[in-house]
XYZ file of C-alpha atoms in Angstrom:
181
model
C -5.389 -34.142 -44.849
C -3.953 -34.391 -48.351
C -3.724 -30.631 -48.829
C -2.077 -29.967 -45.494
C 1.044 -32.093 -45.965
C 3.239 -29.037 -46.518
C 1.582 -26.693 -44.036
C 3.649 -25.129 -41.268
C 3.806 -26.739 -37.846
C 1.443 -25.338 -35.220
C 2.753 -24.137 -31.859
C 1.359 -27.239 -30.118
C 3.269 -29.460 -32.551
C 6.464 -27.445 -32.145
C 6.236 -27.953 -28.382
C 5.346 -31.667 -28.468
C 8.285 -32.736 -30.655
C 11.120 -31.444 -28.392
C 9.334 -32.804 -25.320
C 9.209 -36.252 -26.939
C 12.903 -36.005 -27.916
C 13.829 -34.978 -24.360
C 11.806 -37.895 -22.999
C 13.625 -40.256 -25.360
C 16.997 -38.981 -24.110
C 16.024 -39.283 -20.456
C 14.878 -42.885 -20.975
C 17.967 -43.626 -23.087
C 20.269 -42.347 -20.364
C 19.482 -45.415 -18.275
C 20.678 -47.673 -21.101
C 24.178 -46.160 -21.347
C 25.843 -49.045 -19.431
C 24.318 -51.579 -21.831
C 25.217 -49.503 -24.900
C 28.834 -49.148 -23.789
C 29.417 -52.905 -24.052
C 28.054 -53.213 -27.596
C 30.848 -54.417 -29.911
C 29.899 -52.117 -32.791
C 28.449 -48.610 -32.446
C 25.834 -49.454 -35.072
C 24.273 -52.014 -32.749
C 23.418 -49.345 -30.189
C 20.258 -48.678 -32.192
C 19.169 -52.185 -31.221
C 19.368 -51.248 -27.533
C 17.485 -47.959 -27.879
C 14.964 -49.313 -30.409
C 12.118 -49.628 -27.881
C 12.697 -46.066 -26.670
C 12.875 -44.647 -30.187
C 9.789 -46.655 -31.142
C 7.784 -45.378 -28.183
C 8.937 -41.808 -28.867
C 7.971 -41.950 -32.544
C 4.623 -43.558 -31.653
C 3.949 -40.929 -29.016
C 4.745 -38.058 -31.391
C 2.869 -39.468 -34.390
C -0.223 -40.318 -32.364
C -0.428 -36.631 -31.419
C 0.788 -35.127 -34.709
C -0.324 -37.254 -37.658
C 1.642 -35.699 -40.485
C 4.675 -36.177 -42.655
C 7.801 -34.428 -41.404
C 7.463 -35.232 -37.711
C 9.913 -38.142 -37.851
C 12.345 -36.032 -39.900
C 12.276 -33.274 -37.284
C 12.716 -35.802 -34.470
C 15.655 -37.371 -36.317
C 17.213 -33.952 -36.862
C 16.811 -32.966 -33.203
C 18.267 -36.255 -31.989
C 21.127 -35.858 -34.450
C 21.885 -32.308 -33.330
C 22.116 -33.454 -29.715
C 24.199 -36.533 -30.568
C 26.514 -34.496 -32.803
C 28.201 -33.351 -29.594
C 29.678 -36.868 -29.509
C 30.056 -37.526 -33.236
C 29.000 -35.561 -36.315
C 28.221 -38.895 -37.959
C 25.266 -39.294 -35.588
C 23.750 -36.090 -36.975
C 23.946 -37.507 -40.482
C 22.603 -40.924 -39.467
C 19.692 -39.650 -37.351
C 18.629 -36.999 -39.853
C 18.782 -39.433 -42.782
C 16.930 -42.093 -40.810
C 14.098 -39.674 -40.044
C 13.959 -38.433 -43.622
C 13.991 -41.952 -45.073
C 11.242 -43.056 -42.675
C 9.043 -40.150 -43.765
C 9.734 -40.853 -47.449
C 8.866 -44.540 -47.076
C 5.650 -43.642 -45.238
C 4.711 -41.153 -47.980
C 4.630 -44.062 -50.409
C 2.391 -46.078 -48.081
C -0.580 -43.888 -49.130
C -2.191 -43.281 -45.729
C 0.705 -41.115 -44.448
C 0.231 -41.606 -40.681
C -3.575 -41.396 -40.864
C -3.847 -45.057 -39.870
C -2.294 -46.781 -36.878
C -0.283 -49.428 -38.786
C 1.708 -46.723 -40.578
C 2.598 -45.124 -37.249
C 3.826 -48.465 -35.936
C 5.808 -49.144 -39.117
C 7.452 -45.719 -38.794
C 8.268 -46.528 -35.160
C 10.034 -49.672 -36.327
C 11.738 -48.120 -39.339
C 13.345 -45.141 -37.602
C 15.738 -47.100 -35.356
C 16.127 -49.977 -37.836
C 17.345 -47.725 -40.648
C 20.063 -46.352 -38.393
C 22.001 -49.626 -38.395
C 22.770 -49.811 -42.138
C 23.211 -46.038 -42.254
C 25.870 -46.170 -39.519
C 27.678 -49.014 -41.255
C 27.717 -47.285 -44.644
C 28.571 -43.861 -43.220
C 31.426 -45.301 -41.167
C 32.661 -47.411 -44.093
C 32.925 -44.387 -46.365
C 34.272 -41.938 -43.777
C 36.427 -44.073 -41.459
C 37.010 -47.200 -43.529
C 38.956 -50.067 -41.989
C 36.845 -52.694 -40.235
C 33.605 -50.969 -41.225
C 34.547 -51.324 -44.877
C 34.882 -55.057 -44.346
C 31.541 -55.350 -42.534
C 29.515 -53.923 -45.414
C 30.962 -56.651 -47.625
C 29.126 -59.162 -45.409
C 25.484 -58.007 -45.535
C 24.265 -60.514 -42.937
C 26.079 -58.455 -40.274
C 23.698 -55.594 -41.107
C 20.565 -57.449 -42.142
C 19.948 -59.523 -38.999
C 20.351 -56.616 -36.515
C 18.286 -54.336 -38.780
C 15.385 -56.788 -38.934
C 15.685 -57.517 -35.204
C 15.656 -53.792 -34.420
C 12.598 -53.232 -36.608
C 10.678 -56.109 -35.020
C 11.643 -55.142 -31.469
C 10.682 -51.513 -31.955
C 7.481 -52.410 -33.812
C 6.412 -54.887 -31.111
C 7.139 -52.544 -28.183
C 5.418 -49.651 -29.991
C 2.372 -51.786 -30.736
C 2.044 -52.781 -27.078
C 2.575 -49.190 -25.933
C 0.067 -47.848 -28.461
C -2.495 -50.466 -27.409
C -2.230 -49.351 -23.784
C -2.227 -45.706 -24.916
C -5.495 -46.138 -26.846
C -7.108 -48.388 -24.247
C -6.649 -45.764 -21.570
C -7.953 -43.048 -23.901
C -4.892 -40.833 -23.557
C -4.681 -39.967 -27.265
C -4.278 -36.300 -28.167
């Protein structure tokens, strides 16, 4: 596994990733009414955290390699860039940062806990990234919010825990039923 970190994606992997992203968007579509009442756009990651967590878990349980979360983040960002180019930046950076953090965890998606941590990190990292991106591009109220870190820290931790918990339950059912790969 160590030598194949930089190998090219196989056709099966190239097909699985967009299917997972499409599934995430279909499930997320039903949450649009809830997301529209969120006071800050950054908190929308909290609402979609379970969906993102399940999607990342689903993809990584089939394709256990570095780069999968980055590609998922890029694909999500490309689709969301139709609404705001900032979402491309946030999603792509969130995927890249998740992969980088998991590289330093040594087992690099070979073990289940790393998959679940990645499932929690991907949506959780989007909250501070949205705040900082908006603060430096738009300014105004977002600039004031990054001066009060608790506004970012509590939702980020909550998003991580929610996504991690839902992913763990989903993965337990997934393995129990023997649906892996």
